[in-house]
C-alpha positions as a printed NumPy array, in Angstrom:
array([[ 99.882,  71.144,  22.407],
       [ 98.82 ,  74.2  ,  19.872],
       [101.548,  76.09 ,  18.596],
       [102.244,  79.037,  20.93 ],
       [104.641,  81.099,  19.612],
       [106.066,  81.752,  15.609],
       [108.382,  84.818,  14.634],
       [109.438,  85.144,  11.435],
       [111.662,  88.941,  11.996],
       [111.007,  90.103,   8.352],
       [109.392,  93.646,   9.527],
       [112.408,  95.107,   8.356],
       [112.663,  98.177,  10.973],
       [112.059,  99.107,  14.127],
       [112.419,  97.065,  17.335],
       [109.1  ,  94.76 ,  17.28 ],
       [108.273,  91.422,  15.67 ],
       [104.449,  90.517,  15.675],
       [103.935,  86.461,  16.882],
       [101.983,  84.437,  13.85 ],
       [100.595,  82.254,  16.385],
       [ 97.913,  84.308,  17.812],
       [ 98.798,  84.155,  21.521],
       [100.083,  88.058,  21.48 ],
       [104.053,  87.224,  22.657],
       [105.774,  89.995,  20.718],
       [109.918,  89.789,  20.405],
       [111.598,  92.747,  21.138],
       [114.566,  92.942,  19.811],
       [118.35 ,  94.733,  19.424],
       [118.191,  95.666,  15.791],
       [119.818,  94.423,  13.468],
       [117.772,  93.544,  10.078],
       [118.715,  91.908,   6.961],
       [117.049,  91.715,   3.719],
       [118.565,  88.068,   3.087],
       [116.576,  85.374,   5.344],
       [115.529,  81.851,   4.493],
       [112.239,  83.176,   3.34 ],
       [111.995,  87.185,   3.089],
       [113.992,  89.323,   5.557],
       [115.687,  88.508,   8.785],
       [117.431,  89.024,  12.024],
       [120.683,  89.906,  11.692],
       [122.567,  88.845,  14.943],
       [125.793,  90.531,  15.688],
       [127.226,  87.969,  18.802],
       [127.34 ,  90.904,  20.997],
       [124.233,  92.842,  21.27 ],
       [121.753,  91.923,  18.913],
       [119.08 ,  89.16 ,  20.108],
       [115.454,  89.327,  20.891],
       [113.052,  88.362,  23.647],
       [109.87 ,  87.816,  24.349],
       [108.08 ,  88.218,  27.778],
       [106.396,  85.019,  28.334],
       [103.228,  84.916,  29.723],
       [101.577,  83.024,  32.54 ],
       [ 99.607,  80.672,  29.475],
       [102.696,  79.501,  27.626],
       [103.408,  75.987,  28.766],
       [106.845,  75.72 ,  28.023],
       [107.21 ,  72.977,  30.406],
       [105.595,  70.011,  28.401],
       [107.085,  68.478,  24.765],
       [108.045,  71.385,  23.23 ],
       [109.738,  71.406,  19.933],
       [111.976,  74.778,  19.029],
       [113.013,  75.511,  15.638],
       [114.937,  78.4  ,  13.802],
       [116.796,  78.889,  10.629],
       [120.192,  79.969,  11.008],
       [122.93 ,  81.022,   8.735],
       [126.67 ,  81.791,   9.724],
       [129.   ,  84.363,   8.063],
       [131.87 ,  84.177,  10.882],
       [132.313,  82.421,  14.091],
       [133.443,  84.746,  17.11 ],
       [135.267,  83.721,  20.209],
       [133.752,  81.79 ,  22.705],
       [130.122,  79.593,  23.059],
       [127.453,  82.005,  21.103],
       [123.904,  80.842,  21.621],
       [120.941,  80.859,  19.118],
       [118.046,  79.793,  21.832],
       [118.044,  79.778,  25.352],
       [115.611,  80.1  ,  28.4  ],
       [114.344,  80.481,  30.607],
       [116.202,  80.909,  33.512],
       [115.154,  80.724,  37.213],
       [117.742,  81.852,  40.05 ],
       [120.762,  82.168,  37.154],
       [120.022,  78.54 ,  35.998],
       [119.461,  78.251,  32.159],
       [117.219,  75.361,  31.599],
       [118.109,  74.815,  27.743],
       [120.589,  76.134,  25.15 ],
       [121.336,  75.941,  21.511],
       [124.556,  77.651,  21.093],
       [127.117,  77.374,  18.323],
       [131.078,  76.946,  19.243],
       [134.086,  79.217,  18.043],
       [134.789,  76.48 ,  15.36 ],
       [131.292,  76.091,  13.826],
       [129.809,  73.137,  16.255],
       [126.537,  73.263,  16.674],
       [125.809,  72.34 ,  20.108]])
């Protein structure tokens, strides 16, 4: 399977991130930008209303192996689950998560 979607948030502004993979799935995104990512700039997520999406399109075949990987780094836990990647969902069902615990688990 050929890579299908890569995001690396370091535009810095605005409410866009171009995908590196070449199959057009652009994030949009709360904003909330930092300058200090694992490789450049980054997206700063607040727990509450910063996140981004992307509107997947009838060509991504999510349903095969898929691997999903992100860099994350924590300055403060909030209360409650808080997840990092999750989707998609089909009549309120969430299929996978990645979601980090109050205490700092990584679940």
């Amino acid at each position: 399977m050929a890579l299908q979607g890569a995001w690396r948030f370091e535009e810095g502004s605005g409410t866009t991130s171009a995908d590196m993979s070449g199959s057009g799935l652009v994030a949009t995104q709360v904003p909330g930008w930092t300058g200090s990512g694992h490789t450049g700039g980054g997206l700063a997520l607040d727990g509450t209303t910063a996140g981004a999406a992307v509107a997947i399109s009838s060509g991504f075949d999510f349903w095969g192996s898929s691997t999903l990987m992100c860099w994350v780094r924590f300055t403060s836990f909030g209360a409650g689950d808080r997840a990092i990647i999750y989707g998609p969902r089909y009549s309120g069902q969430t299929y996978f998560r990645v979601y980090v615990t109050a205490s700092g688990e990584l679940r």
